[in-house]
Amino acid sequence: MSSVFPTRFTLPLTREVRFTTRLNRAPDFTEVRTQDQLGPLFRWNLQLGPLSDSDLAAIQSFHASCGGAYQSFVFLDPLDNLLSWSEDFTQAAWQKTTPSGVAITSGIADPFGRATAQHIANTSGLVNTLSQTIAANPQGITFTGSVWLIGAATLHVTDGGSQTFSTNVTAGAWTRYSVTGAFAGTASQIVFAVDIAAGASVSLFGAQLVATAGAGSYTRTTTVSGFHPNCAFDPQPLAHRVIGPGVNQVKLSITEHAE
């Protein structure tokens, strides 16, 4: 599994969206251009700082371990929601403990006056969990999962093992709830989950997972999310500047590549 870029994000930060094209040129110099991948590719320009000497060393060590631009890594976009299909729990990205025991009704009035929320009924005799898993080591990262909810449920942010952070929530009207966890140990995944009791039902809207200590602004996602598993540093060296005793700044660029 690829390493995860150390999540120490500060502003300014810019993100560019790129679309690649495959070019075929015939002997008579006519050209045929076709789409080269299904979704967009991104490039991030980061200015990190102020950084302590230890934070700087961690970034420099990570850069060296990747061989500069040689080795790919996972990048968690701080401008985006790490979950895909944030408003559609019927999608395959959302796993269910007992799929046959889940009945989902779409077109429910959401917190913003539209009809994009969903009602989820657990018709099974046991707790049914809706969850989405991201294949990334959460060690050293703080994650916050959030969702708007009517009803009663338990929210989890977990590595699927010993590191689990949970909260029980109940609401009679649309309320955004969140759960935050700081992960100290190594693992192979991070999971955001919603437990629905046997025979119970809830209305859900706007699930989100971010690599921060707070829920932040909500970002709707479909097929593209903030989880980018195939990224690399640009070839240029890290631009390091000392801005005070024990205070540093680093500029770098990260580019996503087609898998």
mmCIF file of C-alpha atoms in Angstrom:
data_model
loop_
_atom_site.group_PDB
_atom_site.id
_atom_site.type_symbol
_atom_site.label_atom_id
_atom_site.label_comp_id
_atom_site.label_asym_id
_atom_site.label_seq_id
_atom_site.Cartn_x
_atom_site.Cartn_y
_atom_site.Cartn_z
ATOM 1 C CA MET A 1 0.000 0.000 0.000
ATOM 2 C CA SER A 2 1.234 3.476 -0.876
ATOM 3 C CA SER A 3 2.343 5.898 1.825
ATOM 4 C CA VAL A 4 0.141 8.864 2.725
ATOM 5 C CA PHE A 5 1.437 12.417 2.349
ATOM 6 C CA PRO A 6 1.805 14.049 5.803
ATOM 7 C CA THR A 7 -1.322 16.134 6.274
ATOM 8 C CA ARG A 8 0.002 19.531 7.354
ATOM 9 C CA PHE A 9 -2.055 21.906 5.260
ATOM 10 C CA THR A 10 -1.889 25.671 5.405
ATOM 11 C CA LEU A 11 -2.922 28.439 3.055
ATOM 12 C CA PRO A 12 -2.338 29.519 0.352
ATOM 13 C CA LEU A 13 -3.196 26.368 -1.566
ATOM 14 C CA THR A 14 -4.210 26.066 -5.200
ATOM 15 C CA ARG A 15 -5.644 23.155 -7.146
ATOM 16 C CA GLU A 16 -5.559 22.773 -10.914
ATOM 17 C CA VAL A 17 -7.804 20.405 -12.871
ATOM 18 C CA ARG A 18 -6.317 18.693 -15.916
ATOM 19 C CA PHE A 19 -7.792 16.513 -18.636
ATOM 20 C CA THR A 20 -5.413 14.408 -20.738
ATOM 21 C CA THR A 21 -5.954 13.581 -24.397
ATOM 22 C CA ARG A 22 -4.617 10.746 -26.524
ATOM 23 C CA LEU A 23 -3.366 11.991 -29.912
ATOM 24 C CA ASN A 24 -3.120 9.795 -33.021
ATOM 25 C CA ARG A 25 -1.421 11.383 -36.048
ATOM 26 C CA ALA A 26 -1.728 9.777 -39.485
ATOM 27 C CA PRO A 27 1.007 9.884 -42.188
ATOM 28 C CA ASP A 28 -0.883 12.731 -43.884
ATOM 29 C CA PHE A 29 -0.661 14.667 -40.577
ATOM 30 C CA THR A 30 -4.378 14.471 -39.822
ATOM 31 C CA GLU A 31 -5.015 14.071 -36.105
ATOM 32 C CA VAL A 32 -7.570 12.186 -34.071
ATOM 33 C CA ARG A 33 -7.913 13.132 -30.398
ATOM 34 C CA THR A 34 -9.719 10.996 -27.831
ATOM 35 C CA GLN A 35 -10.296 11.212 -24.110
ATOM 36 C CA ASP A 36 -7.498 9.475 -22.244
ATOM 37 C CA GLN A 37 -9.155 8.827 -18.870
ATOM 38 C CA LEU A 38 -12.640 8.798 -17.355
ATOM 39 C CA GLY A 39 -12.174 11.582 -14.832
ATOM 40 C CA PRO A 40 -10.034 14.669 -14.282
ATOM 41 C CA LEU A 41 -6.495 14.654 -12.913
ATOM 42 C CA PHE A 42 -5.364 17.231 -10.371
ATOM 43 C CA ARG A 43 -2.283 19.212 -9.422
ATOM 44 C CA TRP A 44 -1.868 20.912 -6.044
ATOM 45 C CA ASN A 45 0.513 23.777 -5.274
ATOM 46 C CA LEU A 46 1.123 23.902 -1.524
ATOM 47 C CA GLN A 47 2.779 26.487 0.679
ATOM 48 C CA LEU A 48 3.210 24.820 4.060
ATOM 49 C CA GLY A 49 4.014 26.928 7.077
ATOM 50 C CA PRO A 50 4.706 27.965 9.668
ATOM 51 C CA LEU A 51 6.256 24.544 10.320
ATOM 52 C CA SER A 52 8.252 23.455 13.328
ATOM 53 C CA ASP A 53 11.640 21.849 12.749
ATOM 54 C CA SER A 54 10.082 18.430 13.439
ATOM 55 C CA ASP A 55 7.254 19.011 10.939
ATOM 56 C CA LEU A 56 9.784 20.158 8.361
ATOM 57 C CA ALA A 57 11.899 17.058 8.993
ATOM 58 C CA ALA A 58 8.847 14.823 8.519
ATOM 59 C CA ILE A 59 8.091 16.348 5.120
ATOM 60 C CA GLN A 60 11.716 16.211 4.018
ATOM 61 C CA SER A 61 11.954 12.590 5.159
ATOM 62 C CA PHE A 62 8.780 11.686 3.267
ATOM 63 C CA HIS A 63 10.079 13.401 0.130
ATOM 64 C CA ALA A 64 13.349 11.481 0.405
ATOM 65 C CA SER A 65 11.557 8.162 1.009
ATOM 66 C CA CYS A 66 9.630 8.695 -2.233
ATOM 67 C CA GLY A 67 12.847 9.360 -4.146
ATOM 68 C CA GLY A 68 11.556 12.804 -4.996
ATOM 69 C CA ALA A 69 9.219 12.365 -7.955
ATOM 70 C CA TYR A 70 9.986 8.662 -8.356
ATOM 71 C CA GLN A 71 7.492 6.918 -6.059
ATOM 72 C CA SER A 72 3.743 7.462 -5.877
ATOM 73 C CA PHE A 73 1.764 8.085 -2.683
ATOM 74 C CA VAL A 74 -1.747 8.776 -1.431
ATOM 75 C CA PHE A 75 -2.820 12.419 -1.235
ATOM 76 C CA LEU A 76 -5.856 13.458 0.809
ATOM 77 C CA ASP A 77 -7.157 16.663 -0.749
ATOM 78 C CA PRO A 78 -7.826 19.239 1.993
ATOM 79 C CA LEU A 79 -10.245 21.047 -0.353
ATOM 80 C CA ASP A 80 -12.493 18.043 -0.891
ATOM 81 C CA ASN A 81 -14.656 15.342 0.659
ATOM 82 C CA LEU A 82 -12.785 12.020 0.919
ATOM 83 C CA LEU A 83 -16.010 10.029 0.438
ATOM 84 C CA SER A 84 -17.513 9.374 -2.983
ATOM 85 C CA TRP A 85 -21.284 9.465 -3.643
ATOM 86 C CA SER A 86 -21.895 11.634 -0.603
ATOM 87 C CA GLU A 87 -25.655 11.890 -1.245
ATOM 88 C CA ASP A 88 -26.442 8.473 -2.715
ATOM 89 C CA PHE A 89 -26.263 5.537 -0.304
ATOM 90 C CA THR A 90 -27.496 3.126 -2.983
ATOM 91 C CA GLN A 91 -24.088 3.223 -4.683
ATOM 92 C CA ALA A 92 -21.656 0.306 -4.391
ATOM 93 C CA ALA A 93 -19.153 2.555 -2.572
ATOM 94 C CA TRP A 94 -21.517 2.362 0.427
ATOM 95 C CA GLN A 95 -21.282 -1.104 1.934
ATOM 96 C CA LYS A 96 -24.085 -2.574 4.050
ATOM 97 C CA THR A 97 -23.706 -5.242 6.719
ATOM 98 C CA THR A 98 -26.864 -6.962 5.431
ATOM 99 C CA PRO A 99 -27.682 -5.490 2.003
ATOM 100 C CA SER A 100 -30.960 -7.407 1.740
ATOM 101 C CA GLY A 101 -32.069 -5.782 4.998
ATOM 102 C CA VAL A 102 -31.716 -2.202 3.770
ATOM 103 C CA ALA A 103 -34.549 -0.349 2.017
ATOM 104 C CA ILE A 104 -33.572 3.051 0.614
ATOM 105 C CA THR A 105 -36.066 5.669 -0.533
ATOM 106 C CA SER A 106 -34.752 8.629 -2.535
ATOM 107 C CA GLY A 107 -36.278 12.038 -3.175
ATOM 108 C CA ILE A 108 -36.616 13.020 0.491
ATOM 109 C CA ALA A 109 -36.586 16.736 1.370
ATOM 110 C CA ASP A 110 -33.022 17.642 2.410
ATOM 111 C CA PRO A 111 -31.768 20.352 4.836
ATOM 112 C CA PHE A 112 -31.496 22.901 2.006
ATOM 113 C CA GLY A 113 -35.033 22.642 0.670
ATOM 114 C CA ARG A 114 -34.278 20.320 -2.208
ATOM 115 C CA ALA A 115 -35.231 16.637 -2.541
ATOM 116 C CA THR A 116 -31.854 14.893 -2.539
ATOM 117 C CA ALA A 117 -31.862 13.196 0.877
ATOM 118 C CA GLN A 118 -32.590 9.489 1.362
ATOM 119 C CA HIS A 119 -34.576 7.477 3.901
ATOM 120 C CA ILE A 120 -32.846 4.276 4.996
ATOM 121 C CA ALA A 121 -34.863 1.555 6.739
ATOM 122 C CA ASN A 122 -33.180 -1.389 8.438
ATOM 123 C CA THR A 123 -35.595 -4.277 7.926
ATOM 124 C CA SER A 124 -33.206 -6.879 9.343
ATOM 125 C CA GLY A 125 -33.198 -8.221 12.882
ATOM 126 C CA LEU A 126 -29.694 -6.934 13.639
ATOM 127 C CA VAL A 127 -27.796 -3.649 13.533
ATOM 128 C CA ASN A 128 -27.138 -2.696 9.914
ATOM 129 C CA THR A 129 -24.090 -0.580 9.148
ATOM 130 C CA LEU A 130 -23.649 1.715 6.151
ATOM 131 C CA SER A 131 -19.963 2.343 5.649
ATOM 132 C CA GLN A 132 -17.396 3.564 3.190
ATOM 133 C CA THR A 133 -13.743 2.528 3.336
ATOM 134 C CA ILE A 134 -10.677 4.414 2.144
ATOM 135 C CA ALA A 135 -7.493 2.408 1.608
ATOM 136 C CA ALA A 136 -5.032 4.655 3.434
ATOM 137 C CA ASN A 137 -2.940 4.390 6.581
ATOM 138 C CA PRO A 138 -4.497 6.872 9.071
ATOM 139 C CA GLN A 139 -1.493 6.981 11.406
ATOM 140 C CA GLY A 140 -0.707 10.508 12.574
ATOM 141 C CA ILE A 141 -3.836 11.965 10.961
ATOM 142 C CA THR A 142 -7.004 13.368 12.521
ATOM 143 C CA PHE A 143 -10.209 12.552 10.642
ATOM 144 C CA THR A 144 -13.717 13.944 11.027
ATOM 145 C CA GLY A 145 -16.779 12.208 9.617
ATOM 146 C CA SER A 146 -20.102 14.035 9.409
ATOM 147 C CA VAL A 147 -23.633 13.646 8.068
ATOM 148 C CA TRP A 148 -27.021 15.362 8.322
ATOM 149 C CA LEU A 149 -29.504 13.072 10.045
ATOM 150 C CA ILE A 150 -33.081 12.653 11.208
ATOM 151 C CA GLY A 151 -33.608 9.737 13.571
ATOM 152 C CA ALA A 152 -31.197 7.819 15.782
ATOM 153 C CA ALA A 153 -27.874 6.245 14.811
ATOM 154 C CA THR A 154 -24.284 5.712 15.879
ATOM 155 C CA LEU A 155 -21.507 7.359 13.873
ATOM 156 C CA HIS A 156 -18.016 5.887 13.690
ATOM 157 C CA VAL A 157 -14.621 6.870 12.365
ATOM 158 C CA THR A 158 -12.463 3.753 12.630
ATOM 159 C CA ASP A 159 -9.567 1.807 11.145
ATOM 160 C CA GLY A 160 -11.727 -1.329 11.308
ATOM 161 C CA GLY A 161 -9.664 -2.570 14.257
ATOM 162 C CA SER A 162 -8.672 -1.232 17.665
ATOM 163 C CA GLN A 163 -8.840 2.483 16.797
ATOM 164 C CA THR A 164 -12.507 3.485 16.830
ATOM 165 C CA PHE A 165 -14.166 6.798 17.660
ATOM 166 C CA SER A 166 -17.959 6.812 17.999
ATOM 167 C CA THR A 167 -20.886 9.003 18.960
ATOM 168 C CA ASN A 168 -24.584 8.234 19.454
ATOM 169 C CA VAL A 169 -26.895 10.803 17.900
ATOM 170 C CA THR A 170 -30.652 11.463 17.854
ATOM 171 C CA ALA A 171 -32.506 14.219 16.020
ATOM 172 C CA GLY A 172 -36.124 15.016 15.241
ATOM 173 C CA ALA A 173 -35.178 17.529 12.543
ATOM 174 C CA TRP A 174 -32.237 17.840 10.183
ATOM 175 C CA THR A 175 -29.065 18.176 12.247
ATOM 176 C CA ARG A 176 -25.461 17.836 11.134
ATOM 177 C CA TYR A 177 -23.523 15.543 13.448
ATOM 178 C CA SER A 178 -19.835 14.726 13.393
ATOM 179 C CA VAL A 179 -17.298 12.406 15.007
ATOM 180 C CA THR A 180 -13.557 13.091 15.185
ATOM 181 C CA GLY A 181 -10.685 10.725 15.781
ATOM 182 C CA ALA A 182 -6.908 11.191 16.028
ATOM 183 C CA PHE A 183 -5.210 7.999 14.855
ATOM 184 C CA ALA A 184 -1.918 7.183 16.554
ATOM 185 C CA GLY A 185 -1.367 3.636 15.278
ATOM 186 C CA THR A 186 -0.701 2.258 11.837
ATOM 187 C CA ALA A 187 -3.501 0.577 9.857
ATOM 188 C CA SER A 188 -4.486 -0.146 6.267
ATOM 189 C CA GLN A 189 -7.770 1.736 6.060
ATOM 190 C CA ILE A 190 -10.024 4.446 7.400
ATOM 191 C CA VAL A 191 -13.785 3.848 7.614
ATOM 192 C CA PHE A 192 -16.741 6.193 8.100
ATOM 193 C CA ALA A 193 -19.791 4.256 9.263
ATOM 194 C CA VAL A 194 -23.396 4.790 10.345
ATOM 195 C CA ASP A 195 -25.054 2.112 12.515
ATOM 196 C CA ILE A 196 -28.836 1.755 12.243
ATOM 197 C CA ALA A 197 -30.546 -0.304 14.928
ATOM 198 C CA ALA A 198 -32.632 -3.382 14.090
ATOM 199 C CA GLY A 199 -36.030 -2.360 12.753
ATOM 200 C CA ALA A 200 -35.137 1.346 12.847
ATOM 201 C CA SER A 201 -34.891 3.909 10.078
ATOM 202 C CA VAL A 202 -33.123 7.228 9.523
ATOM 203 C CA SER A 203 -32.972 9.960 6.920
ATOM 204 C CA LEU A 204 -29.449 10.858 5.787
ATOM 205 C CA PHE A 205 -27.911 13.590 3.679
ATOM 206 C CA GLY A 206 -24.411 14.829 2.886
ATOM 207 C CA ALA A 207 -21.946 12.315 4.295
ATOM 208 C CA GLN A 208 -18.423 13.681 4.503
ATOM 209 C CA LEU A 209 -14.971 12.626 5.700
ATOM 210 C CA VAL A 210 -12.108 15.107 5.951
ATOM 211 C CA ALA A 211 -8.542 14.909 7.268
ATOM 212 C CA THR A 212 -9.049 17.723 9.791
ATOM 213 C CA ALA A 213 -10.139 18.152 13.397
ATOM 214 C CA GLY A 214 -13.473 19.696 12.356
ATOM 215 C CA ALA A 215 -16.222 18.911 9.864
ATOM 216 C CA GLY A 216 -15.668 22.041 7.744
ATOM 217 C CA SER A 217 -17.801 23.100 4.816
ATOM 218 C CA TYR A 218 -19.678 20.347 3.047
ATOM 219 C CA THR A 219 -18.615 19.283 -0.467
ATOM 220 C CA ARG A 220 -20.924 17.135 -2.579
ATOM 221 C CA THR A 221 -19.241 14.251 -4.439
ATOM 222 C CA THR A 222 -20.182 11.617 -6.990
ATOM 223 C CA THR A 223 -17.508 9.479 -8.673
ATOM 224 C CA VAL A 224 -14.623 11.870 -7.885
ATOM 225 C CA SER A 225 -13.656 12.498 -4.269
ATOM 226 C CA GLY A 226 -10.724 13.953 -2.357
ATOM 227 C CA PHE A 227 -9.001 10.568 -2.067
ATOM 228 C CA HIS A 228 -6.192 10.401 -4.658
ATOM 229 C CA PRO A 229 -4.140 7.173 -4.454
ATOM 230 C CA ASN A 230 -1.745 7.783 -7.345
ATOM 231 C CA CYS A 231 0.131 11.033 -6.787
ATOM 232 C CA ALA A 232 3.773 12.101 -6.900
ATOM 233 C CA PHE A 233 5.934 15.124 -6.213
ATOM 234 C CA ASP A 234 6.896 17.338 -9.103
ATOM 235 C CA PRO A 235 10.577 16.855 -10.095
ATOM 236 C CA GLN A 236 11.823 20.162 -8.682
ATOM 237 C CA PRO A 237 13.412 20.139 -5.184
ATOM 238 C CA LEU A 238 11.459 21.255 -2.134
ATOM 239 C CA ALA A 239 11.612 25.038 -1.706
ATOM 240 C CA HIS A 240 12.516 25.530 1.966
ATOM 241 C CA ARG A 241 12.706 28.900 3.687
ATOM 242 C CA VAL A 242 13.481 29.682 7.331
ATOM 243 C CA ILE A 243 11.151 32.459 8.501
ATOM 244 C CA GLY A 244 12.251 32.528 12.145
ATOM 245 C CA PRO A 245 13.996 30.523 14.870
ATOM 246 C CA GLY A 246 12.538 27.028 14.595
ATOM 247 C CA VAL A 247 9.921 28.277 12.116
ATOM 248 C CA ASN A 248 9.969 27.084 8.499
ATOM 249 C CA GLN A 249 8.081 27.287 5.246
ATOM 250 C CA VAL A 250 8.042 24.796 2.377
ATOM 251 C CA LYS A 251 6.634 25.164 -1.124
ATOM 252 C CA LEU A 252 5.957 22.071 -3.204
ATOM 253 C CA SER A 253 3.717 20.724 -5.945
ATOM 254 C CA ILE A 254 1.946 17.375 -6.140
ATOM 255 C CA THR A 255 0.629 15.895 -9.379
ATOM 256 C CA GLU A 256 -1.933 13.134 -9.853
ATOM 257 C CA HIS A 257 -1.210 10.509 -12.501
ATOM 258 C CA ALA A 258 -3.552 8.207 -14.383
ATOM 259 C CA GLU A 259 -3.585 4.695 -12.960
#
